[in-house]
């Protein structure tokens, strides 16, 4: 469901009109909002009184739940049903699909920026199994959700200091294919796609308010400080211009409390901004990772919600570069497809997709050169995730990873960049022609047919597969899986 493109939020009434005989949950295109009918609300055993206190839970005039759950905290109330999407057999299939799509589009290394979305211990084992398999044709850098680290790695009392120590210790478990390098994720506001981000004056033209995923000011500072002092790389989801201001405030407070150099603090998405905010980002020594598809796919759609100027100037790039801020480009897949050459084309042309395919240019002053855009997908992207000593350029001492193209993005017309063909990828010296792998490849250690269906059988299979060979834990998980199935 696309809130902006399709005219508003769904409600319990809308979904009950389809059926009240079975539960229906809808996960929207921003992946921050969910919608449920009456049976789904009942199945999730949502306490209406408690739910009404959660920001983003919409209610009717009588106080009953309206079926819309906006923002990350509210969305988690639907997890008893949404967890069906996280069965291990479905997760492996989804990871294989996105990895193969990435490989075909020339990607050799990807970044997981929110490990812990469902269950951190399960996800860590899944990533270990998947990316360390010799068949998997890409590397992965992992950033862990800070609040999930506290929940799952903070011990029985959910100690922040214990969680920090455990996350930083994960760096020693890194392999060439799966890299932990002290990255953690925070969320300031909410989604750009659904316009639940926080906008400064004059706000949204229809008067609706965005959502804070963390309370700005002292509470947010207190959450980040232990990670900051431990030397973690902090990535912050920050979309609206009010959120950029709040994130700048907390970074300034962190620097005042405990000064750091080369801290790689990164604003993720950076949907709406202005020159004053960009200068503050530079002064504070932060980096920015921008989703260029916001301008390409959403500028025309957002005009009536925030005005033409703000809608078209989303995803600023040239202003950041002119102010000497290190900038990476990303797609936040599945928000947009993992297609680096298309990202480069968008950054250089800023052509809007448009409902009628108009191809008009959004804020042409924000266009960058092909070389600048290419850096955003290579060496500067590696810098932002703290891996520019291993990735991002072809030089001695780095991984032997590269992408072979039919033409150079620097030599063709801008409008031809996204049509350049991927000839092959090379990872660790292993050459893989674009058609050199079957699209439905399986992990060598986990053929798809061997992964049990269902949540608990799949979890036990995963724990068995990732336990040490001949260990009692591997034996135990195997016995439990056979007993359960």
Short mmCIF file of C-alpha atoms in Angstrom, two decimals:
data_model
loop_
_atom_site.label_atom_id
_atom_site.label_comp_id
_atom_site.label_asym_id
_atom_site.label_seq_id
_atom_site.Cartn_x
_atom_site.Cartn_y
_atom_site.Cartn_z
CA UNK A 1 0.00 0.00 0.00
CA UNK A 2 1.32 3.42 -0.96
CA UNK A 3 -0.28 6.06 1.28
CA UNK A 4 0.60 9.05 -0.90
CA UNK A 5 0.00 7.52 -4.31
CA UNK A 6 -3.21 5.74 -3.28
CA UNK A 7 -4.91 8.56 -1.42
CA UNK A 8 -4.49 7.96 2.29
CA UNK A 9 -4.24 5.40 5.04
CA UNK A 10 -6.23 2.19 5.14
CA UNK A 11 -8.57 1.62 8.07
CA UNK A 12 -10.08 -1.29 9.94
CA UNK A 13 -13.34 -0.52 8.14
CA UNK A 14 -11.67 -0.79 4.71
CA UNK A 15 -10.18 -4.19 5.50
CA UNK A 16 -13.29 -5.49 7.29
CA UNK A 17 -15.17 -4.75 4.08
CA UNK A 18 -13.02 -7.39 2.38
CA UNK A 19 -13.68 -10.04 5.04
CA UNK A 20 -14.19 -10.47 8.74
CA UNK A 21 -13.75 -14.24 8.51
CA UNK A 22 -9.98 -14.13 8.52
CA UNK A 23 -7.20 -11.82 9.67
CA UNK A 24 -5.79 -9.31 7.18
CA UNK A 25 -2.59 -7.32 7.71
CA UNK A 26 -1.12 -4.92 5.15
CA UNK A 27 2.51 -3.75 5.28
CA UNK A 28 2.90 -0.45 3.43
CA UNK A 29 5.55 0.49 0.87
CA UNK A 30 7.56 2.54 3.37
CA UNK A 31 7.78 -0.55 5.60
CA UNK A 32 7.06 1.70 8.58
CA UNK A 33 3.26 1.37 8.68
CA UNK A 34 0.82 -1.49 9.04
CA UNK A 35 -2.94 -1.89 8.77
CA UNK A 36 -5.23 -4.55 10.25
CA UNK A 37 -8.85 -5.63 10.16
CA UNK A 38 -10.88 -6.62 13.22
CA UNK A 39 -9.87 -10.31 13.30
CA UNK A 40 -6.19 -9.35 12.91
CA UNK A 41 -6.39 -6.94 15.85
CA UNK A 42 -7.98 -9.70 17.94
CA UNK A 43 -5.39 -12.27 16.86
CA UNK A 44 -2.58 -9.92 17.86
CA UNK A 45 -4.23 -9.57 21.30
CA UNK A 46 -3.67 -5.82 21.24
CA UNK A 47 -4.62 -4.10 24.47
CA UNK A 48 -6.57 -1.04 23.33
CA UNK A 49 -5.74 0.98 26.42
CA UNK A 50 -2.00 0.38 26.10
CA UNK A 51 -2.06 0.81 22.32
CA UNK A 52 -3.69 4.23 22.59
CA UNK A 53 -0.59 5.47 24.40
CA UNK A 54 1.69 4.51 21.48
CA UNK A 55 2.38 7.33 19.02
CA UNK A 56 1.06 6.42 15.58
CA UNK A 57 -1.81 4.16 16.66
CA UNK A 58 -4.89 5.76 15.12
CA UNK A 59 -8.20 5.56 16.97
CA UNK A 60 -11.85 6.29 16.21
CA UNK A 61 -13.89 8.97 17.96
CA UNK A 62 -15.00 6.41 20.57
CA UNK A 63 -11.38 5.48 21.36
CA UNK A 64 -11.43 2.09 19.63
CA UNK A 65 -8.62 1.10 17.29
CA UNK A 66 -9.03 2.33 13.72
CA UNK A 67 -6.73 -0.35 12.27
CA UNK A 68 -3.84 1.95 11.25
CA UNK A 69 -0.49 1.49 13.02
CA UNK A 70 1.91 4.22 11.87
CA UNK A 71 5.58 4.27 12.73
CA UNK A 72 7.97 1.59 13.91
CA UNK A 73 6.77 1.31 17.52
CA UNK A 74 3.12 1.04 16.46
CA UNK A 75 3.93 -1.44 13.68
CA UNK A 76 5.46 -3.87 16.19
CA UNK A 77 2.00 -4.35 17.73
CA UNK A 78 1.16 -6.39 14.62
CA UNK A 79 4.21 -8.64 14.97
CA UNK A 80 2.22 -11.75 16.06
CA UNK A 81 0.87 -11.86 12.51
CA UNK A 82 3.70 -10.14 10.66
CA UNK A 83 6.18 -12.72 11.96
CA UNK A 84 4.86 -15.13 9.33
CA UNK A 85 7.02 -13.18 6.89
CA UNK A 86 10.07 -14.08 9.00
CA UNK A 87 9.94 -17.87 8.76
CA UNK A 88 13.53 -19.00 8.03
CA UNK A 89 12.61 -20.66 4.73
CA UNK A 90 11.02 -17.39 3.56
CA UNK A 91 13.93 -15.32 4.83
CA UNK A 92 16.53 -17.43 3.01
CA UNK A 93 14.47 -17.24 -0.19
CA UNK A 94 14.10 -13.48 0.16
CA UNK A 95 17.80 -12.96 0.87
CA UNK A 96 18.73 -15.11 -2.11
CA UNK A 97 16.38 -13.14 -4.38
CA UNK A 98 17.70 -9.71 -3.32
CA UNK A 99 21.32 -10.89 -3.41
CA UNK A 100 20.92 -12.27 -6.93
CA UNK A 101 19.15 -9.10 -8.04
CA UNK A 102 22.03 -7.09 -6.60
CA UNK A 103 24.66 -9.25 -8.30
CA UNK A 104 22.95 -8.95 -11.69
CA UNK A 105 23.04 -5.16 -11.23
CA UNK A 106 26.77 -5.15 -10.52
CA UNK A 107 26.88 -5.06 -6.71
CA UNK A 108 29.76 -6.81 -4.94
CA UNK A 109 29.14 -5.58 -1.37
CA UNK A 110 25.93 -4.61 0.38
CA UNK A 111 25.18 -3.01 3.74
CA UNK A 112 22.52 -4.30 6.12
CA UNK A 113 21.58 -1.18 8.05
CA UNK A 114 18.99 -2.59 10.48
CA UNK A 115 19.91 -6.02 11.83
CA UNK A 116 17.45 -6.85 14.58
CA UNK A 117 14.21 -5.89 12.86
CA UNK A 118 12.59 -9.10 14.11
CA UNK A 119 14.80 -11.22 16.37
CA UNK A 120 18.49 -10.33 16.54
CA UNK A 121 19.88 -13.76 17.60
CA UNK A 122 18.00 -15.47 14.78
CA UNK A 123 19.08 -12.84 12.23
CA UNK A 124 22.74 -13.08 13.25
CA UNK A 125 22.72 -16.85 12.68
CA UNK A 126 20.89 -16.42 9.39
CA UNK A 127 23.43 -13.89 8.13
CA UNK A 128 26.29 -16.13 9.26
CA UNK A 129 24.81 -19.07 7.35
CA UNK A 130 23.98 -17.06 4.23
CA UNK A 131 26.89 -14.70 3.64
CA UNK A 132 29.67 -17.05 4.76
CA UNK A 133 28.48 -19.69 2.31
CA UNK A 134 31.04 -19.96 -0.52
CA UNK A 135 28.24 -19.75 -3.11
CA UNK A 136 26.96 -16.32 -1.99
CA UNK A 137 28.33 -13.82 -4.56
CA UNK A 138 28.47 -10.63 -2.43
CA UNK A 139 29.91 -9.39 0.85
CA UNK A 140 27.81 -7.80 3.58
CA UNK A 141 28.55 -5.14 6.20
CA UNK A 142 26.22 -5.21 9.20
CA UNK A 143 24.83 -2.38 11.33
CA UNK A 144 22.79 -3.40 14.37
CA UNK A 145 19.69 -1.64 15.70
CA UNK A 146 20.79 -0.09 19.01
CA UNK A 147 17.52 -0.77 20.83
CA UNK A 148 17.48 -4.40 19.67
CA UNK A 149 21.08 -4.81 20.81
CA UNK A 150 20.03 -3.68 24.27
CA UNK A 151 17.08 -6.09 24.23
CA UNK A 152 18.91 -9.17 22.96
CA UNK A 153 22.55 -8.52 23.92
CA UNK A 154 22.15 -6.60 27.17
CA UNK A 155 21.67 -9.61 29.40
CA UNK A 156 18.68 -10.31 31.68
CA UNK A 157 18.54 -6.68 32.85
CA UNK A 158 18.94 -5.23 29.34
CA UNK A 159 22.06 -3.36 30.31
CA UNK A 160 23.18 -0.76 27.78
CA UNK A 161 26.84 -1.09 28.80
CA UNK A 162 26.72 -4.86 28.31
CA UNK A 163 25.02 -4.46 24.92
CA UNK A 164 27.67 -1.94 23.85
CA UNK A 165 30.49 -4.27 24.87
CA UNK A 166 28.92 -7.24 23.06
CA UNK A 167 28.29 -5.31 19.84
CA UNK A 168 31.84 -3.94 19.76
CA UNK A 169 33.18 -7.45 20.45
CA UNK A 170 31.37 -8.74 17.36
CA UNK A 171 34.06 -7.09 15.25
CA UNK A 172 36.37 -9.97 16.18
CA UNK A 173 33.92 -12.45 14.63
CA UNK A 174 34.00 -10.76 11.21
CA UNK A 175 34.94 -12.76 8.14
CA UNK A 176 35.85 -11.60 4.64
CA UNK A 177 32.22 -12.09 3.60
CA UNK A 178 30.34 -10.89 6.71
CA UNK A 179 31.74 -7.81 8.41
CA UNK A 180 30.78 -6.33 11.79
CA UNK A 181 32.59 -3.06 12.38
CA UNK A 182 30.90 -1.41 15.33
CA UNK A 183 27.95 0.13 13.51
CA UNK A 184 24.64 0.80 15.30
CA UNK A 185 21.39 2.32 14.08
CA UNK A 186 19.06 4.88 15.67
CA UNK A 187 15.81 6.35 14.33
CA UNK A 188 15.02 10.02 14.81
CA UNK A 189 11.79 10.37 12.84
CA UNK A 190 9.76 8.15 10.54
CA UNK A 191 9.21 7.49 6.83
CA UNK A 192 9.70 9.70 3.79
CA UNK A 193 7.62 7.42 1.54
CA UNK A 194 4.56 7.62 3.80
CA UNK A 195 5.21 11.26 4.83
CA UNK A 196 5.31 10.34 8.51
CA UNK A 197 8.68 12.13 8.85
CA UNK A 198 9.05 15.26 10.97
CA UNK A 199 8.88 18.52 9.01
CA UNK A 200 9.82 21.95 10.34
CA UNK A 201 7.66 25.06 9.82
CA UNK A 202 5.44 25.32 7.84
CA UNK A 203 5.05 21.55 8.06
CA UNK A 204 2.86 19.54 5.71
CA UNK A 205 0.31 21.52 3.73
CA UNK A 206 -2.58 19.35 4.96
CA UNK A 207 -1.60 19.96 8.58
CA UNK A 208 -0.82 16.37 9.54
CA UNK A 209 2.06 15.74 11.93
CA UNK A 210 4.98 13.40 11.58
CA UNK A 211 6.20 10.81 14.08
CA UNK A 212 9.21 10.89 16.39
CA UNK A 213 10.75 7.44 16.84
CA UNK A 214 12.96 8.88 19.57
CA UNK A 215 12.22 11.85 21.79
CA UNK A 216 14.58 14.68 20.72
CA UNK A 217 16.91 16.37 23.17
CA UNK A 218 18.22 14.94 26.44
CA UNK A 219 16.51 11.51 26.21
CA UNK A 220 17.97 10.89 22.75
CA UNK A 221 21.41 12.10 23.84
CA UNK A 222 21.33 9.72 26.83
CA UNK A 223 20.58 6.76 24.56
CA UNK A 224 23.41 7.52 22.15
CA UNK A 225 26.11 8.56 24.63
CA UNK A 226 27.28 5.07 25.74
CA UNK A 227 27.66 3.99 22.11
CA UNK A 228 29.42 7.22 21.21
CA UNK A 229 31.91 6.94 24.07
CA UNK A 230 32.66 3.31 23.13
CA UNK A 231 33.68 4.38 19.62
CA UNK A 232 30.69 2.94 17.76
CA UNK A 233 29.85 4.21 14.28
CA UNK A 234 26.38 5.70 14.68
CA UNK A 235 23.95 5.72 11.75
CA UNK A 236 20.75 7.71 12.24
CA UNK A 237 17.55 7.42 10.21
CA UNK A 238 16.71 11.09 9.73
CA UNK A 239 14.28 12.17 7.00
CA UNK A 240 12.45 15.45 7.61
CA UNK A 241 14.17 18.80 8.09
CA UNK A 242 12.95 18.93 11.71
CA UNK A 243 14.62 15.57 12.22
CA UNK A 244 17.89 16.83 10.71
CA UNK A 245 17.81 19.66 13.23
CA UNK A 246 17.16 17.27 16.14
CA UNK A 247 19.91 14.91 14.97
CA UNK A 248 22.37 17.81 14.66
CA UNK A 249 21.50 18.87 18.21
CA UNK A 250 22.25 15.44 19.66
CA UNK A 251 25.52 15.13 17.69
CA UNK A 252 26.63 18.54 18.96
CA UNK A 253 25.85 17.43 22.53
CA UNK A 254 27.80 14.20 22.02
CA UNK A 255 30.83 16.11 20.74
CA UNK A 256 30.63 18.50 23.67
CA UNK A 257 30.45 15.62 26.18
CA UNK A 258 33.13 13.46 24.55
CA UNK A 259 35.01 14.84 21.56
CA UNK A 260 35.78 12.40 18.74
CA UNK A 261 37.59 12.67 15.43
CA UNK A 262 36.77 10.58 12.34
CA UNK A 263 33.65 9.31 14.06
CA UNK A 264 31.73 8.51 10.83
CA UNK A 265 28.41 9.60 12.36
CA UNK A 266 26.01 9.31 9.42
CA UNK A 267 22.63 10.83 8.59
CA UNK A 268 20.71 8.13 6.72
CA UNK A 269 18.27 9.13 3.93
CA UNK A 270 18.46 12.90 4.59
CA UNK A 271 15.19 13.41 2.72
CA UNK A 272 14.53 17.11 3.36
CA UNK A 273 17.18 19.66 4.27
CA UNK A 274 18.43 23.19 3.59
CA UNK A 275 21.74 25.02 3.40
CA UNK A 276 21.84 25.87 7.11
CA UNK A 277 21.39 22.20 8.05
CA UNK A 278 24.01 21.05 5.55
CA UNK A 279 26.54 23.51 6.99
CA UNK A 280 25.84 22.22 10.50
CA UNK A 281 26.35 18.64 9.32
CA UNK A 282 29.72 19.66 7.89
CA UNK A 283 30.73 21.58 11.02
CA UNK A 284 29.94 18.55 13.17
CA UNK A 285 32.07 16.25 11.00
CA UNK A 286 29.22 13.96 9.96
CA UNK A 287 28.63 12.04 6.74
CA UNK A 288 25.38 11.65 4.82
CA UNK A 289 23.87 8.73 2.92
CA UNK A 290 21.13 9.90 0.55
CA UNK A 291 18.37 8.00 -1.22
CA UNK A 292 18.20 9.68 -4.66
CA UNK A 293 14.98 7.86 -5.53
CA UNK A 294 13.05 10.24 -3.27
CA UNK A 295 13.40 12.93 -5.91
CA UNK A 296 13.00 10.55 -8.86
CA UNK A 297 9.91 8.67 -7.67
CA UNK A 298 8.21 10.99 -5.19
CA UNK A 299 8.78 14.63 -6.15
CA UNK A 300 5.61 15.06 -8.23
CA UNK A 301 3.53 12.98 -5.80
CA UNK A 302 4.65 15.10 -2.85
CA UNK A 303 4.00 18.52 -4.37
CA UNK A 304 0.51 18.85 -2.89
CA UNK A 305 1.69 17.68 0.53
CA UNK A 306 4.74 19.90 1.03
CA UNK A 307 4.83 22.35 -1.85
CA UNK A 308 6.80 22.22 -5.07
CA UNK A 309 10.08 23.63 -3.74
CA UNK A 310 10.45 21.22 -0.84
CA UNK A 311 9.16 18.25 -2.81
CA UNK A 312 11.59 18.82 -5.69
CA UNK A 313 14.64 19.62 -3.54
CA UNK A 314 14.44 16.33 -1.62
CA UNK A 315 17.61 14.22 -1.66
CA UNK A 316 20.03 17.12 -2.04
CA UNK A 317 23.42 16.03 -3.37
CA UNK A 318 25.23 18.99 -4.94
CA UNK A 319 24.71 21.19 -1.89
CA UNK A 320 26.32 18.53 0.29
CA UNK A 321 29.27 18.08 -2.05
CA UNK A 322 29.78 21.84 -2.38
CA UNK A 323 30.02 21.97 1.42
CA UNK A 324 32.64 19.19 1.43
CA UNK A 325 30.41 16.61 3.13
CA UNK A 326 31.20 12.98 2.29
CA UNK A 327 28.09 11.57 0.59
CA UNK A 328 27.01 8.02 -0.16
CA UNK A 329 24.04 6.97 -2.26
CA UNK A 330 21.69 4.11 -1.39
CA UNK A 331 18.33 2.61 -2.37
CA UNK A 332 17.04 1.29 0.97
CA UNK A 333 15.83 -1.80 -0.89
CA UNK A 334 12.96 -2.70 -1.13
CA UNK A 335 12.03 1.01 -1.09
CA UNK A 336 13.82 1.17 -4.46
CA UNK A 337 15.61 -1.50 -6.53
CA UNK A 338 19.35 -2.19 -6.02
CA UNK A 339 20.49 -0.66 -9.33
CA UNK A 340 23.67 1.44 -8.89
CA UNK A 341 23.81 2.62 -12.50
CA UNK A 342 20.26 3.90 -12.25
CA UNK A 343 21.18 5.67 -9.01
CA UNK A 344 24.08 7.35 -10.78
CA UNK A 345 21.77 8.40 -13.62
CA UNK A 346 19.24 9.83 -11.16
CA UNK A 347 21.96 11.74 -9.28
CA UNK A 348 23.22 13.27 -12.53
CA UNK A 349 19.86 14.02 -14.16
CA UNK A 350 17.31 14.22 -11.30
CA UNK A 351 14.61 13.31 -13.78
CA UNK A 352 11.25 12.63 -12.16
CA UNK A 353 9.43 9.43 -13.03
CA UNK A 354 6.12 11.31 -12.94
CA UNK A 355 2.68 9.82 -13.09
CA UNK A 356 2.61 10.56 -16.79
CA UNK A 357 6.29 9.86 -17.37
CA UNK A 358 6.98 13.57 -17.86
CA UNK A 359 10.70 13.28 -17.22
CA UNK A 360 10.89 16.81 -15.83
CA UNK A 361 13.93 17.68 -13.72
CA UNK A 362 13.59 18.12 -9.95
CA UNK A 363 15.78 20.92 -8.58
CA UNK A 364 18.35 20.92 -11.43
CA UNK A 365 20.86 22.81 -9.26
CA UNK A 366 21.24 19.59 -7.24
CA UNK A 367 22.51 17.55 -10.22
CA UNK A 368 26.04 16.18 -9.82
CA UNK A 369 28.67 14.98 -12.29
CA UNK A 370 29.05 11.30 -13.23
CA UNK A 371 32.36 11.14 -11.35
CA UNK A 372 30.79 12.57 -8.21
CA UNK A 373 27.88 10.12 -8.46
CA UNK A 374 30.27 7.23 -9.10
CA UNK A 375 32.18 8.04 -5.92
CA UNK A 376 28.90 7.95 -3.98
CA UNK A 377 28.52 4.29 -4.96
CA UNK A 378 32.14 3.27 -4.47
CA UNK A 379 34.87 4.88 -2.36
CA UNK A 380 32.66 7.38 -0.53
CA UNK A 381 30.05 4.71 0.24
CA UNK A 382 32.84 2.54 1.66
CA UNK A 383 34.02 5.49 3.78
CA UNK A 384 30.54 6.03 5.21
CA UNK A 385 30.29 2.42 6.45
CA UNK A 386 33.87 2.50 7.74
CA UNK A 387 35.33 0.07 5.19
CA UNK A 388 37.26 2.30 2.81
CA UNK A 389 40.43 0.47 3.83
CA UNK A 390 38.98 -2.72 2.30
CA UNK A 391 36.42 -1.67 -0.32
CA UNK A 392 35.51 1.09 -2.75
CA UNK A 393 38.55 1.30 -5.04
CA UNK A 394 40.97 -0.95 -6.85
CA UNK A 395 44.31 -0.76 -5.07
CA UNK A 396 46.81 -2.96 -3.29
CA UNK A 397 45.75 -4.27 0.10
CA UNK A 398 42.01 -4.16 -0.59
CA UNK A 399 39.62 -6.95 -1.49
CA UNK A 400 39.85 -7.92 -5.16
CA UNK A 401 36.27 -6.82 -5.85
CA UNK A 402 35.19 -4.95 -8.97
CA UNK A 403 32.42 -4.67 -11.55
CA UNK A 404 33.02 -5.00 -15.28
CA UNK A 405 30.80 -2.73 -17.42
CA UNK A 406 30.18 -2.59 -21.17
CA UNK A 407 30.92 1.18 -21.14
CA UNK A 408 32.28 3.76 -18.73
CA UNK A 409 29.69 6.01 -17.01
CA UNK A 410 32.24 8.79 -17.53
CA UNK A 411 32.28 8.41 -21.32
CA UNK A 412 28.60 8.11 -22.31
CA UNK A 413 25.78 10.65 -22.28
CA UNK A 414 24.11 11.00 -18.89
CA UNK A 415 20.83 9.58 -20.18
CA UNK A 416 22.65 6.45 -21.36
CA UNK A 417 24.25 5.64 -18.00
CA UNK A 418 21.42 3.48 -16.70
CA UNK A 419 21.48 1.44 -19.95
CA UNK A 420 25.10 0.34 -19.53
CA UNK A 421 25.30 -3.44 -19.33
CA UNK A 422 26.81 -5.38 -16.45
CA UNK A 423 29.35 -7.79 -17.96
CA UNK A 424 30.59 -9.44 -14.77
CA UNK A 425 31.36 -9.00 -11.11
CA UNK A 426 34.56 -10.02 -9.40
CA UNK A 427 34.57 -10.78 -5.67
CA UNK A 428 37.80 -11.82 -4.03
CA UNK A 429 39.20 -12.57 -7.48
CA UNK A 430 36.28 -14.86 -8.33
CA UNK A 431 34.90 -13.81 -11.72
CA UNK A 432 31.15 -14.22 -12.17
CA UNK A 433 29.73 -13.25 -15.54
CA UNK A 434 26.28 -11.70 -15.35
CA UNK A 435 24.70 -14.87 -16.73
CA UNK A 436 27.26 -17.06 -15.01
CA UNK A 437 24.99 -18.18 -12.15
CA UNK A 438 21.54 -19.68 -12.28
CA UNK A 439 19.12 -17.08 -10.90
CA UNK A 440 17.63 -19.70 -8.55
CA UNK A 441 20.93 -20.78 -6.98
CA UNK A 442 20.87 -22.24 -3.47
CA UNK A 443 23.32 -22.14 -0.61
CA UNK A 444 25.72 -25.07 -0.68
CA UNK A 445 24.93 -25.84 2.95
CA UNK A 446 21.18 -25.24 2.70
CA UNK A 447 19.35 -26.30 -0.47
CA UNK A 448 15.92 -24.69 -0.41
CA UNK A 449 14.15 -28.05 -0.35
CA UNK A 450 15.90 -28.92 2.94
CA UNK A 451 14.64 -25.90 4.90
CA UNK A 452 11.53 -26.85 6.90
CA UNK A 453 8.37 -24.82 6.54
CA UNK A 454 6.89 -23.13 9.58
CA UNK A 455 8.48 -20.83 12.12
CA UNK A 456 9.74 -23.09 14.91
CA UNK A 457 10.86 -26.00 12.67
CA UNK A 458 12.77 -23.42 10.62
CA UNK A 459 14.34 -21.80 13.69
CA UNK A 460 15.51 -25.16 15.04
CA UNK A 461 16.90 -26.07 11.62
CA UNK A 462 18.79 -22.75 11.52
CA UNK A 463 20.27 -23.21 14.99
CA UNK A 464 21.25 -26.77 14.12
CA UNK A 465 22.89 -25.67 10.86
CA UNK A 466 24.88 -22.87 12.55
CA UNK A 467 26.04 -24.84 15.60
CA UNK A 468 29.54 -26.29 15.66
CA UNK A 469 29.86 -29.71 13.97
CA UNK A 470 29.61 -32.64 16.36
CA UNK A 471 28.64 -30.37 19.26
CA UNK A 472 25.95 -31.26 21.78
CA UNK A 473 23.98 -28.13 20.81
CA UNK A 474 23.86 -29.24 17.17
CA UNK A 475 22.67 -32.66 18.30
CA UNK A 476 20.05 -31.13 20.63
CA UNK A 477 18.59 -28.77 18.01
CA UNK A 478 18.44 -31.66 15.53
CA UNK A 479 16.56 -33.87 17.99
CA UNK A 480 14.09 -31.05 18.78
CA UNK A 481 13.53 -30.32 15.10
CA UNK A 482 12.81 -33.97 14.28
CA UNK A 483 10.52 -34.22 17.29
CA UNK A 484 8.62 -31.09 16.34
CA UNK A 485 8.17 -32.07 12.71
#
